[in-house]
Short mmCIF file of C-alpha atoms in Angstrom, two decimals:
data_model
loop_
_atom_site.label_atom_id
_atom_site.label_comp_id
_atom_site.label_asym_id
_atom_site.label_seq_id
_atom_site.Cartn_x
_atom_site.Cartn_y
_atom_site.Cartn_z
CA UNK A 1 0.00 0.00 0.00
CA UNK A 2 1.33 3.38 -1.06
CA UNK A 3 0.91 6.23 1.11
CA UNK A 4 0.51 9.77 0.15
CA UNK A 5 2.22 12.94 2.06
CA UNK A 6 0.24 15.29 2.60
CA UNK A 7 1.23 18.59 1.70
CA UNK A 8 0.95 21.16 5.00
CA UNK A 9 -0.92 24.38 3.70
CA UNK A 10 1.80 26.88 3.37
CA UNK A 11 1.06 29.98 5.53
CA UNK A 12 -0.44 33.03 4.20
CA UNK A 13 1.49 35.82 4.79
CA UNK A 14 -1.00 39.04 5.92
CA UNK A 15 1.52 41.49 6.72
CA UNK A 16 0.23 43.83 3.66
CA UNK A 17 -3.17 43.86 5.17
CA UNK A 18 -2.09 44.44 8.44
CA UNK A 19 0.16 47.35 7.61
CA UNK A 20 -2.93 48.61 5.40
CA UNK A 21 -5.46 48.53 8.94
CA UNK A 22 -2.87 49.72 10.97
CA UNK A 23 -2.10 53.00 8.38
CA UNK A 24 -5.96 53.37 8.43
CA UNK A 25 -6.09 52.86 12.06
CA UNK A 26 -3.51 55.65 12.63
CA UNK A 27 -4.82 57.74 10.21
CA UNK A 28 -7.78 57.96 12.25
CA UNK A 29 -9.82 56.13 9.56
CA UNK A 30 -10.38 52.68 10.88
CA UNK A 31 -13.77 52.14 12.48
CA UNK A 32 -12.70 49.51 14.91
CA UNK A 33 -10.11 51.44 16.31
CA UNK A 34 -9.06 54.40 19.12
CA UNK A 35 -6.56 56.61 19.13
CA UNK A 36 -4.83 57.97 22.73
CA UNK A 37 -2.65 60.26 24.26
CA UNK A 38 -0.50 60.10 27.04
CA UNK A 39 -1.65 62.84 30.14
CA UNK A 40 2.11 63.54 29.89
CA UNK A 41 1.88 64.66 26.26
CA UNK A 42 -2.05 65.44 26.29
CA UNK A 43 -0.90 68.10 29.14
CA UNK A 44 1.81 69.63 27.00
CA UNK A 45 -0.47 69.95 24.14
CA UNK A 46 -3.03 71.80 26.05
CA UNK A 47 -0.76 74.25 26.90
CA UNK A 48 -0.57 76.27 30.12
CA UNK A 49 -3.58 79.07 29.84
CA UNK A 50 -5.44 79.64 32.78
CA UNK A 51 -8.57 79.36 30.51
CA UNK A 52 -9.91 75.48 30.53
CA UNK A 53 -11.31 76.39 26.54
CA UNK A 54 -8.02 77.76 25.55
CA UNK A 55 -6.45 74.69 26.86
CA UNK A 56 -9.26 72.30 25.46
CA UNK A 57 -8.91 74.46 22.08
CA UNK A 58 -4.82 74.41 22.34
CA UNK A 59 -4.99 70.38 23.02
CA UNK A 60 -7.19 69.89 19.93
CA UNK A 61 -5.23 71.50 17.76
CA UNK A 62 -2.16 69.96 18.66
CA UNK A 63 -3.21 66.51 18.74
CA UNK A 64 -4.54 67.10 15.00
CA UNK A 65 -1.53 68.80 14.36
CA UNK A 66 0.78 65.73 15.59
CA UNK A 67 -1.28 63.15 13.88
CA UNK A 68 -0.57 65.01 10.54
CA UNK A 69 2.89 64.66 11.50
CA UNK A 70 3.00 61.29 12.00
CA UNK A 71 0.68 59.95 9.14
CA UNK A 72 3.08 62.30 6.84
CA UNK A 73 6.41 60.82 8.00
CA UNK A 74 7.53 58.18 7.04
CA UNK A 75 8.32 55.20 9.42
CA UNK A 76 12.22 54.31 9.79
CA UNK A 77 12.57 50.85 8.23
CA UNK A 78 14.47 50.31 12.05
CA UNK A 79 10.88 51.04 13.72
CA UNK A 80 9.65 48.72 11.12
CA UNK A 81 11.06 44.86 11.29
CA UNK A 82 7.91 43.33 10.33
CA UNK A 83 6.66 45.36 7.88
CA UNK A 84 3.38 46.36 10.22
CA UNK A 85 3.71 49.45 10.29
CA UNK A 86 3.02 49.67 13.89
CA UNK A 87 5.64 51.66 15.31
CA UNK A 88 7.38 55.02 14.63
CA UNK A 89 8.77 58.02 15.94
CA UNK A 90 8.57 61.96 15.05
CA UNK A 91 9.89 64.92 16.49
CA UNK A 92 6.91 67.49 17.68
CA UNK A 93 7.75 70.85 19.28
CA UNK A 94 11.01 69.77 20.46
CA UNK A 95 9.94 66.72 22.11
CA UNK A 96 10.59 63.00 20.56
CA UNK A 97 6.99 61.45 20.36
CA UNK A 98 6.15 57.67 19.68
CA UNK A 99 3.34 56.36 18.31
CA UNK A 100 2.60 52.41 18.51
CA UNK A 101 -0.59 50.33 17.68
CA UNK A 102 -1.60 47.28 19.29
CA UNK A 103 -4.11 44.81 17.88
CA UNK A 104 -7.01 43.31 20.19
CA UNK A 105 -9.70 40.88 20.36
CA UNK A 106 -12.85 43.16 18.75
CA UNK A 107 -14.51 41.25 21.77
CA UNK A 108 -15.06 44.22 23.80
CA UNK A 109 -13.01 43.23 26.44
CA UNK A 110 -9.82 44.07 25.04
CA UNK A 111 -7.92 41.88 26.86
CA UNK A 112 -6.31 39.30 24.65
CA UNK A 113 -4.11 40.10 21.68
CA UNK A 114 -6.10 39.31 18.30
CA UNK A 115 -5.99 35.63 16.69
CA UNK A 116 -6.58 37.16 13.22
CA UNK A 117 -4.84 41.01 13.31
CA UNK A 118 -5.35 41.07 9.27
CA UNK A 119 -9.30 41.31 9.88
CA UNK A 120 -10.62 44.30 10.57
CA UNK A 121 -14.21 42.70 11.64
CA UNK A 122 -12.20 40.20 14.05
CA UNK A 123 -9.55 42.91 15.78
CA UNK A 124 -9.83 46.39 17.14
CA UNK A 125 -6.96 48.23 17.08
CA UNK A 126 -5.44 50.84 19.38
CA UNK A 127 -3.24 53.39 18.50
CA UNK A 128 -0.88 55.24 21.24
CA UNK A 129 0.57 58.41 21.09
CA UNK A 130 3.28 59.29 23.74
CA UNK A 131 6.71 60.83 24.74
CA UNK A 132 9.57 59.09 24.19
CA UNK A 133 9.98 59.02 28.34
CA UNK A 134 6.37 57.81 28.52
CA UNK A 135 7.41 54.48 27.15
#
C-alpha cells in the first residue's frame, strides 16, 4: 500500500493587510479602532492658559496637528522589522513622540491580543501616542 504525504498548507502571509489597517487605524480612519494620548503629552499639548477652553482648544489642535505629522512621515525601516507598520517616531515641538498600535480581540473586552490582526471585523486596534519618556 502506497501512502501519500500530505502537503501542510503553506502559511499566508498578511503582513500587507495588516500594515494597510494599521495605516488606516492611525490615520484615524479605521472604524474599529481608538486613538490615545498620554496625560504627559495630552498636558503639553493643552498648553498652560489659565482658561480650561483655551487649553481644550490648544490640546485639539495639537493633537490634530501631531497626527498630521506622524501619518506624513515616514516610518524608519528600524521602527519597522515586520513590515506592520506599527511603530514610529517623530519629532513634535522639540519633544521625541512615539506612536505604537496594538491589535485586540474586537470582543469588547480588550484583553487578549487578536488571533486574526489582518481582519478588521475580528480585531480592534489601538493606536498610542506618547513621549519618548512615557514608554
Amino acid at each position: 500500500m502506497t501512502q501519500l504525504a500530505q502537503a501542510t498548507p503553506a502559511a499566508v502571509d498578511h503582513t500587507a493587510e495588516i500594515a494597510r489597517l494599521n495605516d488606516a487605524a492611525r490615520a484615524g480612519s479605521l472604524a474599529t479602532s481608538r486613538t490615545v494620548f498620554t496625560r504627559a503629552l495630552a498636558n503639553i499639548l493643552a498648553g498652560d492658559a489659565a482658561d480650561p477652553g483655551a487649553r481644550q482648544a490648544s490640546l485639539m489642535l495639537g493633537q490634530a496637528a501631531l497626527r498630521r505629522l506622524i501619518n506624513e512621515t515616514p516610518i524608519e525601516p528600524g521602527n519597522d522589522p515586520y513590515g506592520e507598520r506599527d511603530f514610529g517616531a517623530v519629532e513634535f515641538q522639540g519633544h521625541k513622540i512615539f506612536w505604537k498600535v496594538d491589535v485586540y480581540a474586537n470582543d469588547g473586552t480588550f484583553s487578549w491580543g487578536s488571533e486574526t490582526p489582518w481582519d478588521a471585523q475580528q480585531s480592534f486596534r489601538v493606536v498610542t501616542i506618547m513621549l519618548a519618556s512615557d514608554w
